[in-house]
């Protein structure tokens, strides 16, 4: 596209602020690409989200395989059609076949565990069915497990033993989704497990199924943070919706093919491919687009300050106690985590003042740690100012890189993905009758599945090969950051100027969620209180599986030495502001450690609840929704803006072999990501930013409360004035 077609006068210097702003705004619109993948019959395709690989995804390209795949799909369609036909032929009527209760089906449901039985599973919906020789269903009993997991389903022995019945089944049902009709939530149940009961054994007063140890939303015992156990196929404890899978596949194929082409070329003739060529093969991103019209602008101080404030990183500004009007942003590098010898990742501290327009002006950058292979002091600090060109330009790039690493590993993966999952597991395990289930589930679904995929592709795949930390180091870091996440006392980022639009938008969204949650609770107060026991167990699961407060648990402490202790204190203090974590709050002690998540209630029933418990529950729900929707969306959708140009920012710069190390220009490809990492990086940022599905206002699956969407709609213009498109805010964390 030419400048003429945009009707923009060429601007080559940033002294023309209005035209610069016009170009930036147009570049934002221009790079919001929604390219289509037509998909003719023999176009390559992919089987599903779990087949995505950072190397070579299992893409189906051969015509024979496509044909076999097509035949299999036809079989699946036929099977689904048969299931629907069968369901209409033999409907499951709700009437219960019982003349006289003279026996009971009894037993107990508990969570399976590695070391003996887990906690009881309460309020599981249970049914007993018989099936006749002609295939008709007869419901024999219905009930649910009690608070201690025990169940006792009454039934009529004569009905159950009728000669017409061929088989008897015991079924466990669970809530699989919530959908809204006329603003009212409806819980959809599906059969989760079904087991046969021997008909001839149904004699006497009761039939005992004994203790059923179920892998129901089971916590992973081997994980360093609260995680759900996901099965080998990646489709349990929950499933992606079909729309989610289709949306991802439609967008991912073109970029997958680009990556495959690069990987083949790197294998066969690496000298024929370069970083600019890789870059050119992917869709234009925000910085490359701006560079087209304003060469050098994205490497200047104005853009640096603007993106540190309102870009993907949305930095946390700490006031300088000694210099009024000065602010610091910090990004932490390798610290004491297990790391490799290939990539540099120093700590970064940037001092800003504010310009007249309220945007930050960088004044100094401090880099602490190894900048080259020849450095050996991890605590050495170098200071650069705008007078120190060209090192100032190099230092800004290093700051962007450590910033991107921090944002991805800490804010994005730990602060939103893992954080949302700890609420998801506790929610699905415990909330069944309480209306709070309908409030939370639409926003917490699918996060366990996408995190499972990220274990292999991101933490155990791309990031550990494209940055300084090993997988072990990354997992420990995620755990430490989870040790700074708590719902209690959380508030959005406070704006420091009129130009701090990202913080203003965050405050506005927080207000919307607050209003939505308040009204939801006011309308369902009685039922929420009636089923308070579920809130108690929800809170207990959250607290009991929460990680210790950062750096305090066994194995979580920094190494010995004053320098490390000082760094740990700097990090802890900074994170307290960044994640709004109040270390002075009284928190639960478990196994000799203080847990990061605050308790919502200590009462098993509403009658015993404390005076703050009602507000605690509302605050925890508001926080969980905020994390899974707005906070995740912000980073996820801006990844391609700020991490979509290889030489502008990446997950790690390589040391190279020169004494200058990473303090070198962008055309020194020895310090840039290698070719494999370059194409993988653009594949990832495209994948993550462009395959979003499940938006609050679009409500594709009727799973979002329309009232929530309306509250957002009412503020559409106000959000737009802050640069936020309400239609782009996701309802859940699923990519
Ligand atoms: Fe994400």
XYZ file of C-alpha atoms and ligand atoms in Angstrom:
736
model
C 0.000 0.000 0.000
C 1.411 3.391 -0.912
C 1.311 6.633 0.995
C -0.866 8.072 -1.743
C -3.529 5.478 -1.202
C -3.542 6.351 2.499
C -3.791 10.063 1.692
C -1.006 10.751 4.140
C 1.627 13.348 3.543
C 5.057 11.824 3.895
C 6.487 12.672 7.286
C 10.122 12.003 7.897
C 10.683 13.768 11.183
C 8.821 13.338 14.421
C 8.538 17.125 14.758
C 5.137 16.949 13.160
C 3.233 15.329 16.041
C -0.239 15.410 14.527
C 0.854 13.675 11.353
C 2.894 11.192 13.342
C -0.185 10.368 15.401
C -2.255 9.996 12.246
C 0.251 7.562 10.789
C 0.405 5.532 14.007
C -3.387 5.311 14.159
C -3.590 4.258 10.535
C -0.803 1.714 11.015
C -2.784 0.231 13.901
C -5.829 -0.147 11.686
C -3.821 -1.400 8.748
C -2.042 -4.121 10.702
C -5.212 -5.467 12.229
C -5.321 -8.059 9.483
C -8.059 -10.607 9.251
C -6.877 -12.654 6.345
C -9.035 -15.445 5.092
C -8.138 -18.982 4.357
C -10.404 -20.230 1.620
C -9.772 -23.906 2.218
C -10.550 -25.840 -0.937
C -10.801 -29.597 -0.580
C -7.140 -30.419 -1.114
C -5.730 -27.478 0.842
C -3.611 -28.560 3.809
C -5.338 -28.742 7.158
C -4.684 -29.594 10.765
C -6.402 -31.942 13.140
C -6.734 -29.793 16.221
C -5.176 -27.411 18.729
C -3.268 -30.198 20.433
C -1.496 -30.964 17.165
C 0.179 -27.563 17.093
C 3.945 -27.839 17.451
C 6.575 -25.152 17.650
C 8.626 -27.339 15.306
C 6.591 -29.031 12.632
C 2.913 -29.311 13.452
C 1.183 -32.429 12.281
C -0.199 -30.804 9.221
C -2.053 -32.878 6.690
C -0.845 -32.109 3.181
C -0.754 -35.327 1.160
C -3.877 -35.860 -0.997
C -4.137 -39.471 0.186
C -4.042 -38.444 3.848
C -6.538 -35.683 3.177
C -8.839 -38.238 1.577
C -8.479 -40.634 4.528
C -9.034 -37.746 6.920
C -12.139 -36.773 4.963
C -13.465 -40.327 5.165
C -12.859 -40.346 8.895
C -14.696 -37.035 9.235
C -17.630 -38.541 7.340
C -17.585 -41.442 9.772
C -17.632 -38.974 12.683
C -20.542 -37.067 11.138
C -22.388 -40.336 10.579
C -21.754 -41.402 14.155
C -22.980 -38.037 15.496
C -26.048 -38.268 13.266
C -26.714 -41.777 14.555
C -26.364 -40.547 18.157
C -28.882 -37.785 17.462
C -31.236 -40.214 15.715
C -30.829 -42.706 18.510
C -31.569 -40.024 21.112
C -34.770 -39.069 19.293
C -35.744 -42.714 18.812
C -35.113 -43.606 22.449
C -35.584 -40.397 24.422
C -34.616 -40.300 28.054
C -37.866 -39.239 29.761
C -37.437 -37.623 33.157
C -40.198 -39.697 34.853
C -38.956 -42.071 37.491
C -40.063 -45.692 37.343
C -40.764 -46.346 41.003
C -43.878 -47.673 42.736
C -42.331 -48.274 46.097
C -38.873 -47.475 47.384
C -37.501 -50.675 48.829
C -33.790 -50.442 48.115
C -30.960 -47.933 47.706
C -27.927 -47.611 45.508
C -25.256 -46.322 47.871
C -21.623 -45.354 47.732
C -19.255 -42.456 48.017
C -17.493 -40.205 45.515
C -14.002 -38.931 46.327
C -11.250 -37.287 44.344
C -8.588 -39.739 43.277
C -5.148 -39.023 44.685
C -1.645 -40.389 44.493
C -1.440 -40.913 48.212
C -4.717 -42.459 49.296
C -8.132 -40.963 48.813
C -8.595 -37.287 48.140
C -11.337 -35.061 49.511
C -14.988 -36.039 49.064
C -16.739 -34.828 45.910
C -19.937 -33.116 46.969
C -23.117 -32.407 45.016
C -22.363 -34.595 42.010
C -25.519 -35.145 40.040
C -26.173 -38.933 39.889
C -28.740 -41.003 38.036
C -29.704 -44.657 37.747
C -31.096 -45.878 34.463
C -32.358 -49.113 33.015
C -32.406 -49.978 29.313
C -34.877 -52.390 27.806
C -34.170 -55.071 25.229
C -35.789 -52.716 22.679
C -33.433 -49.887 23.626
C -35.892 -47.765 25.626
C -34.540 -45.854 28.622
C -36.206 -45.957 32.030
C -35.043 -43.656 34.756
C -34.960 -45.560 38.023
C -33.568 -42.979 40.395
C -31.897 -39.607 40.693
C -29.946 -37.887 43.437
C -26.652 -36.370 44.329
C -23.723 -36.900 46.618
C -23.898 -35.080 49.937
C -21.313 -32.797 51.548
C -19.159 -35.765 52.474
C -19.451 -37.409 49.079
C -21.933 -40.082 50.200
C -24.939 -40.859 48.068
C -28.043 -42.963 48.563
C -30.274 -43.264 45.518
C -33.685 -44.749 46.324
C -35.122 -47.211 43.823
C -37.761 -49.866 43.355
C -36.167 -53.317 43.163
C -39.037 -54.776 41.194
C -38.782 -52.064 38.556
C -35.026 -52.516 38.322
C -35.283 -56.291 37.980
C -38.091 -56.358 35.440
C -37.483 -58.873 32.711
C -37.911 -56.135 30.087
C -34.736 -54.436 31.310
C -31.551 -55.683 29.739
C -29.012 -53.455 31.518
C -28.777 -51.116 34.511
C -26.478 -48.105 34.526
C -25.174 -45.756 37.183
C -24.337 -42.323 35.731
C -22.357 -39.358 36.993
C -23.323 -36.036 35.401
C -21.346 -32.800 35.474
C -21.869 -29.237 34.368
C -20.132 -28.876 31.031
C -21.255 -25.396 30.070
C -23.390 -22.446 30.948
C -25.559 -20.635 28.439
C -27.810 -17.652 28.849
C -31.390 -17.344 27.706
C -33.283 -14.110 28.372
C -30.537 -13.049 30.760
C -30.966 -16.150 32.890
C -28.159 -18.702 33.174
C -28.833 -22.321 32.295
C -26.462 -25.044 33.350
C -25.927 -27.783 30.811
C -25.206 -31.222 32.239
C -23.580 -34.080 30.395
C -22.850 -37.644 31.355
C -19.284 -37.719 32.550
C -18.995 -41.366 33.598
C -21.334 -44.321 33.191
C -20.864 -47.737 34.722
C -22.894 -50.909 34.500
C -24.571 -52.330 37.566
C -25.135 -56.083 37.617
C -28.883 -56.531 37.579
C -28.793 -59.856 39.389
C -26.980 -58.201 42.306
C -29.856 -55.807 42.983
C -31.309 -57.712 45.889
C -31.904 -56.707 49.460
C -32.109 -53.281 51.043
C -29.157 -51.710 49.304
C -26.522 -52.176 46.654
C -23.167 -50.667 47.564
C -20.931 -49.223 44.859
C -18.411 -48.471 47.628
C -15.905 -45.653 47.242
C -15.582 -44.311 43.715
C -12.190 -42.610 43.260
C -12.670 -40.201 40.396
C -10.226 -38.238 38.280
C -12.685 -35.380 38.421
C -10.872 -32.063 37.899
C -7.954 -33.627 39.667
C -5.010 -31.466 40.709
C -1.691 -32.471 39.192
C 0.569 -33.689 41.953
C 3.735 -33.052 39.897
C 3.080 -29.403 39.028
C 4.714 -26.391 40.672
C 1.494 -24.362 40.567
C -2.177 -25.401 40.953
C -2.928 -27.205 37.705
C -5.638 -29.524 36.413
C -4.655 -32.985 35.302
C -5.336 -33.108 31.563
C -5.469 -36.480 29.848
C -3.164 -37.619 27.058
C -5.521 -36.536 24.312
C -5.857 -33.095 25.829
C -9.645 -33.302 25.872
C -10.412 -33.828 29.548
C -11.368 -32.526 32.102
C -13.075 -30.293 29.518
C -13.343 -29.829 25.771
C -12.695 -26.901 23.492
C -15.877 -25.737 21.869
C -16.109 -26.548 18.165
C -16.232 -22.856 17.279
C -12.984 -22.248 19.142
C -11.172 -25.021 17.274
C -12.549 -23.931 13.893
C -11.560 -20.288 14.440
C -8.021 -21.233 15.337
C -7.590 -23.618 12.449
C -8.863 -21.101 9.918
C -6.246 -18.565 10.979
C -3.294 -20.768 11.775
C -2.870 -22.659 8.503
C -1.249 -19.859 6.458
C 1.284 -19.058 9.164
C 1.928 -22.755 9.765
C 2.764 -23.190 6.089
C 5.100 -20.192 6.206
C 6.924 -21.641 9.190
C 7.187 -25.069 7.569
C 8.636 -23.523 4.427
C 11.282 -21.700 6.482
C 12.210 -24.769 8.513
C 12.651 -26.814 5.329
C 14.803 -24.099 3.792
C 16.928 -23.784 6.951
C 17.487 -27.557 6.903
C 18.395 -27.743 3.230
C 20.105 -24.421 2.468
C 20.343 -22.112 5.486
C 22.477 -19.602 3.573
C 19.568 -18.800 1.290
C 17.375 -17.354 4.032
C 17.824 -14.220 6.142
C 16.002 -12.522 8.991
C 14.572 -9.768 6.737
C 13.267 -12.456 4.371
C 11.619 -14.333 7.226
C 10.123 -11.070 8.419
C 8.778 -10.264 4.969
C 7.006 -13.626 4.727
C 4.764 -12.885 7.709
C 2.024 -10.247 7.791
C 3.186 -6.732 8.524
C 3.010 -5.786 12.187
C 2.608 -2.400 13.837
C 6.299 -1.494 14.074
C 7.227 -2.623 10.556
C 4.228 -0.720 9.227
C 5.202 2.489 11.037
C 8.806 2.069 9.881
C 7.559 2.043 6.312
C 6.268 5.599 6.689
C 8.530 6.939 9.424
C 11.916 5.258 9.123
C 13.648 5.065 12.474
C 10.653 6.320 14.451
C 10.044 3.055 16.330
C 13.623 3.083 17.555
C 13.340 6.642 18.874
C 12.666 7.854 22.407
C 9.075 8.944 21.763
C 7.902 5.530 20.621
C 9.974 3.799 23.318
C 8.257 5.821 26.038
C 4.801 5.463 24.533
C 5.000 1.675 24.241
C 6.490 1.218 27.697
C 3.445 3.044 28.994
C 0.619 1.899 26.727
C 1.990 -1.065 24.767
C 1.954 -4.788 25.433
C 4.251 -4.399 28.452
C 2.081 -1.701 30.128
C 4.952 -1.009 32.509
C 4.466 -0.342 36.173
C 5.703 3.145 37.096
C 7.297 3.474 40.518
C 7.898 7.062 41.677
C 11.531 7.926 42.363
C 11.596 8.798 46.090
C 14.469 11.247 45.635
C 13.528 12.962 42.379
C 9.962 14.245 42.160
C 8.502 13.837 38.695
C 10.764 10.884 37.900
C 9.501 7.331 37.532
C 11.102 3.902 37.247
C 10.044 0.845 35.298
C 11.863 -2.406 36.010
C 12.212 -5.663 34.128
C 14.091 -8.525 35.707
C 16.532 -10.718 33.822
C 18.007 -14.099 34.639
C 18.181 -13.345 38.395
C 19.162 -16.591 40.133
C 17.199 -18.941 37.894
C 18.695 -21.858 36.025
C 19.843 -20.496 32.671
C 21.809 -21.379 29.552
C 25.002 -19.811 28.182
C 23.565 -18.691 24.856
C 21.325 -15.761 25.704
C 21.901 -12.571 27.660
C 19.069 -11.309 29.838
C 20.197 -8.504 32.141
C 17.994 -6.701 34.661
C 16.686 -3.431 33.293
C 15.702 -0.281 35.158
C 14.461 2.694 33.113
C 14.026 6.184 34.538
C 11.401 8.373 32.915
C 10.163 11.890 33.252
C 6.861 12.946 31.702
C 6.600 15.133 28.647
C 4.056 17.924 28.390
C 1.688 15.545 26.606
C 1.893 13.098 29.539
C 3.888 10.443 27.691
C 7.129 9.158 29.225
C 10.528 10.471 28.186
C 13.335 7.995 28.891
C 16.218 9.645 30.749
C 18.420 6.730 31.740
C 18.631 2.975 31.382
C 20.480 0.782 33.855
C 21.497 -2.698 32.744
C 22.614 -5.104 35.464
C 24.206 -8.439 34.624
C 26.215 -10.029 31.852
C 26.085 -8.178 28.535
C 28.731 -10.268 26.803
C 30.315 -13.664 27.060
C 33.366 -11.998 28.637
C 31.479 -10.561 31.620
C 31.426 -12.603 34.754
C 29.782 -10.350 37.334
C 26.004 -10.867 37.475
C 25.632 -7.763 39.664
C 27.569 -5.242 37.567
C 25.443 -2.239 36.555
C 25.998 -0.033 33.488
C 24.172 3.242 33.087
C 23.263 4.756 29.704
C 21.666 8.090 28.856
C 20.543 9.657 25.544
C 23.985 11.240 25.271
C 25.572 7.799 25.006
C 24.724 6.987 21.389
C 24.946 4.457 19.881
C 24.838 2.550 23.194
C 21.617 4.371 24.129
C 19.848 2.856 21.110
C 21.275 -0.582 21.905
C 20.204 -0.253 25.549
C 16.628 0.554 24.491
C 16.540 -2.633 22.459
C 17.856 -4.636 25.439
C 15.140 -3.013 27.577
C 12.474 -4.023 25.051
C 13.773 -7.599 25.028
C 13.901 -8.085 28.811
C 10.549 -6.287 28.933
C 9.023 -8.692 26.420
C 10.397 -11.690 28.323
C 8.955 -10.384 31.596
C 5.615 -9.627 30.027
C 5.283 -13.037 28.413
C 6.526 -15.229 31.251
C 5.386 -13.208 34.241
C 2.392 -11.060 33.337
C 0.954 -13.175 30.539
C 1.591 -16.818 31.325
C 1.842 -16.668 35.131
C -0.316 -13.648 35.915
C -3.211 -14.501 33.633
C -3.022 -18.105 32.300
C -1.828 -19.906 35.439
C -3.673 -17.495 37.692
C -6.974 -18.103 35.870
C -6.396 -21.861 35.983
C -6.133 -21.936 39.770
C -9.600 -20.366 39.917
C -10.883 -22.678 37.153
C -9.901 -25.901 38.918
C -11.346 -24.760 42.237
C -14.522 -23.574 40.487
C -15.224 -26.747 38.498
C -14.429 -29.021 41.433
C -16.744 -27.262 43.840
C -19.425 -25.009 42.362
C -22.419 -27.041 41.220
C -25.578 -25.745 42.867
C -24.358 -22.288 43.792
C -25.230 -19.596 41.197
C -21.633 -18.354 41.391
C -20.887 -21.259 39.020
C -22.863 -19.441 36.308
C -20.944 -16.253 37.033
C -17.475 -17.775 36.780
C -17.586 -20.773 34.454
C -18.019 -18.849 31.169
C -14.815 -16.975 31.944
C -12.769 -19.876 33.260
C -13.469 -22.524 30.655
C -10.733 -23.876 28.348
C -7.860 -22.283 30.268
C -6.746 -25.656 31.660
C -6.533 -27.017 28.109
C -4.579 -24.131 26.605
C -2.175 -24.167 29.555
C -1.636 -27.882 29.000
C -0.728 -27.138 25.372
C 1.601 -24.323 26.520
C 3.540 -26.717 28.772
C 5.033 -28.389 25.732
C 4.980 -25.666 23.114
C 5.927 -22.601 25.162
C 7.545 -23.323 28.528
C 9.008 -26.688 27.555
C 9.428 -25.681 23.919
C 9.931 -22.280 22.347
C 10.754 -20.018 25.319
C 13.441 -22.230 26.819
C 15.138 -22.425 23.411
C 14.740 -18.735 22.553
C 15.652 -17.115 25.835
C 18.054 -17.366 28.745
C 16.117 -19.537 31.168
C 15.916 -23.320 31.066
C 12.600 -25.085 31.504
C 13.444 -25.634 35.164
C 14.233 -21.931 35.563
C 11.031 -20.916 33.817
C 8.865 -23.172 35.958
C 10.402 -21.816 39.149
C 9.919 -18.256 37.938
C 6.250 -18.899 37.134
C 5.810 -20.315 40.628
C 7.429 -17.235 42.188
C 5.156 -14.908 40.234
C 2.116 -16.967 41.207
C 3.276 -16.280 44.755
C 2.362 -12.610 44.155
C -1.191 -13.183 42.881
C -4.074 -12.599 45.250
C -7.613 -11.356 44.811
C -7.689 -9.545 48.153
C -7.040 -5.847 47.879
C -6.351 -6.014 44.139
C -6.940 -2.834 42.173
C -6.154 -1.839 38.607
C -3.097 0.168 37.664
C -3.350 3.830 38.723
C -2.935 6.275 35.793
C 0.001 8.648 36.224
C -1.039 11.099 33.492
C -3.755 11.930 30.985
C -1.790 10.021 28.355
C -1.749 6.845 30.461
C -4.675 5.454 28.511
C -4.016 1.784 29.188
C -4.384 2.346 32.942
C -7.522 4.466 32.457
C -9.093 1.726 30.325
C -8.158 -0.869 32.939
C -9.891 1.167 35.651
C -12.974 1.505 33.441
C -13.174 -2.227 32.792
C -12.675 -2.961 36.496
C -15.683 -0.704 37.204
C -17.768 -2.613 34.640
C -16.892 -5.975 36.193
C -17.604 -4.561 39.643
C -21.069 -3.386 38.621
C -21.805 -6.687 36.869
C -20.740 -8.776 39.871
C -22.631 -6.550 42.345
C -25.866 -6.896 40.392
C -25.404 -10.633 39.888
C -25.012 -11.108 43.636
C -27.915 -8.811 44.510
C -30.242 -10.801 42.252
C -29.218 -14.195 43.601
C -28.383 -13.463 47.207
C -30.610 -16.133 48.704
C -29.347 -19.013 46.559
C -25.717 -18.008 46.982
C -26.135 -18.039 50.755
C -28.148 -21.273 50.673
C -25.281 -23.096 48.970
C -22.505 -21.431 50.947
C -20.881 -24.798 51.629
C -19.688 -24.830 48.012
C -18.111 -21.391 48.524
C -16.326 -22.776 51.563
C -14.851 -25.739 49.646
C -14.042 -23.471 46.662
C -12.097 -21.214 49.009
C -10.411 -24.156 50.721
C -9.231 -25.588 47.394
C -7.929 -22.174 46.336
C -5.973 -21.697 49.554
C -4.795 -25.268 50.094
C -3.367 -25.535 46.574
C -2.068 -21.988 46.373
C 1.700 -21.555 46.137
C 3.572 -19.915 49.021
C 4.148 -16.145 48.929
C 7.045 -15.497 46.524
C 10.545 -16.434 47.652
C 9.374 -17.892 50.984
C 8.561 -21.552 50.331
C 11.066 -24.395 50.673
C 13.200 -24.326 47.523
C 11.831 -20.897 46.535
C 14.303 -18.725 48.414
C 17.085 -16.773 46.623
C 20.698 -17.928 46.944
C 22.783 -16.788 49.920
C 24.539 -13.446 49.680
C 23.710 -9.771 50.182
C 23.492 -9.036 46.457
C 20.872 -11.718 45.873
C 18.956 -10.705 48.995
C 18.911 -7.105 47.747
C 17.670 -8.216 44.323
C 14.975 -10.370 45.929
C 13.815 -7.374 47.961
C 13.796 -5.093 44.909
C 11.788 -7.659 42.968
C 9.352 -8.307 45.810
C 8.699 -4.585 46.351
C 8.241 -3.981 42.641
C 5.891 -6.950 42.229
C 3.840 -5.703 45.186
C 2.971 -2.602 43.168
C 2.820 -4.372 39.802
C 0.414 -7.078 40.976
C -1.184 -5.006 43.736
C -0.142 -7.551 46.341
C -0.406 -6.478 49.981
C 2.168 -8.489 51.982
C 0.806 -7.180 55.296
C -2.521 -9.026 54.970
C -3.072 -11.979 57.285
C -2.852 -15.072 55.077
C -3.388 -18.778 55.632
C -0.466 -20.817 56.928
C -0.161 -24.321 55.483
C 2.655 -26.780 56.020
C 4.768 -24.045 57.563
C 4.391 -21.596 54.652
C 2.190 -18.578 54.061
C -0.087 -19.059 51.046
C -0.413 -16.338 48.431
C -4.190 -16.553 47.993
C -6.358 -15.148 50.751
C -9.195 -17.177 52.205
C -12.701 -16.129 51.146
C -14.514 -17.697 54.068
C -13.838 -20.048 56.952
C -17.507 -20.886 57.394
C -19.185 -23.995 56.014
C -22.596 -22.331 56.153
C -23.816 -18.789 55.703
C -25.083 -18.710 59.293
C -21.492 -18.982 60.501
C -19.966 -16.669 57.885
C -17.873 -13.708 58.981
C -18.858 -10.072 58.367
C -16.416 -9.687 55.445
C -17.149 -12.989 53.694
C -19.858 -11.694 51.353
C -17.622 -8.900 50.106
C -14.670 -11.306 49.953
C -16.584 -13.586 47.609
C -17.618 -10.710 45.372
C -14.052 -9.397 45.276
C -12.609 -12.817 44.435
C -15.117 -13.317 41.592
C -14.502 -9.834 40.242
C -10.757 -10.454 40.267
C -11.000 -13.876 38.576
C -13.135 -12.406 35.774
C -10.782 -9.430 35.378
C -7.749 -11.714 35.075
C -9.329 -14.119 32.593
C -10.832 -11.412 30.381
C -9.294 -7.958 30.254
C -5.837 -8.530 31.707
C -5.222 -11.502 29.439
C -6.668 -9.834 26.360
C -4.465 -6.775 26.747
C -1.203 -8.675 26.468
C -2.434 -11.331 24.097
C -3.743 -8.992 21.437
C -0.764 -6.631 21.624
C 1.836 -9.352 21.194
C 1.976 -8.904 17.487
C 2.296 -5.128 17.829
C 5.306 -5.245 20.144
C 6.741 -8.684 19.453
C 6.068 -9.002 15.758
C 9.348 -7.661 14.405
C 12.370 -9.884 15.012
C 14.997 -7.156 15.245
C 12.826 -4.766 17.287
C 12.150 -7.099 20.218
C 12.325 -10.806 21.005
C 12.580 -13.182 23.946
C 16.352 -12.998 24.187
C 19.450 -11.607 22.458
C 22.389 -13.984 22.030
C 25.767 -13.083 23.528
C 27.563 -13.583 20.218
C 31.360 -13.788 20.279
C 32.358 -10.125 20.359
C 33.413 -8.190 23.472
C 30.548 -5.754 22.806
C 28.067 -8.621 23.337
C 24.453 -7.463 23.084
C 25.430 -3.761 22.964
C 25.526 -3.894 19.181
C 23.438 -2.700 16.237
C 20.477 -4.595 14.806
C 22.406 -5.659 11.727
C 24.693 -7.780 13.898
C 22.793 -11.013 13.321
C 25.119 -12.910 15.668
C 23.166 -11.508 18.614
C 19.711 -11.665 17.021
C 17.591 -14.809 17.298
C 18.822 -17.492 14.896
C 16.752 -18.313 11.815
C 14.789 -21.141 13.435
C 13.896 -19.026 16.467
C 13.058 -16.075 14.200
C 10.394 -17.902 12.231
C 9.111 -19.625 15.374
C 8.772 -16.275 17.124
C 6.674 -14.757 14.354
C 4.659 -17.970 14.101
C 3.922 -17.735 17.812
C 3.026 -14.083 17.987
C 0.787 -14.455 14.943
C -0.793 -17.564 16.381
C -1.466 -16.024 19.769
C -2.656 -12.602 18.652
C -4.672 -13.579 15.605
C -6.563 -16.678 16.620
C -8.616 -15.278 19.438
C -12.146 -16.597 19.808
C -14.804 -16.061 22.442
C -15.525 -12.357 22.884
C -17.776 -10.694 25.454
C -19.830 -8.518 23.103
C -19.923 -11.016 20.224
C -21.016 -13.771 22.615
C -20.574 -16.447 19.943
C -21.739 -19.282 22.203
C -24.378 -17.479 24.309
C -22.204 -18.226 27.292
C -21.625 -14.629 28.348
C -24.262 -12.942 30.447
C -25.860 -10.422 28.039
C -26.032 -7.937 30.886
C -22.226 -7.956 31.120
C -22.025 -7.320 27.381
C -24.551 -4.470 27.665
C -22.577 -2.770 30.430
C -19.578 -2.863 28.157
C -21.567 -1.689 25.166
C -22.721 1.378 27.098
C -19.095 2.435 27.398
C -18.094 1.634 23.836
C -17.213 5.239 22.952
C -15.397 5.882 26.206
C -13.243 2.794 25.663
C -12.648 3.738 22.029
C -11.391 7.160 23.155
C -8.744 5.267 25.138
C -7.823 3.102 22.170
C -9.706 -0.010 23.306
C -12.154 -1.801 21.035
C -14.748 -3.444 23.275
C -15.466 -6.035 20.582
C -11.908 -7.330 20.922
C -12.123 -8.129 24.660
C -12.139 -11.877 25.140
C -14.534 -13.576 27.506
C -12.003 -16.224 28.496
C -8.331 -17.163 28.390
C -8.127 -19.784 25.681
C -5.083 -18.903 23.582
Fe -2.615 -16.030 26.162
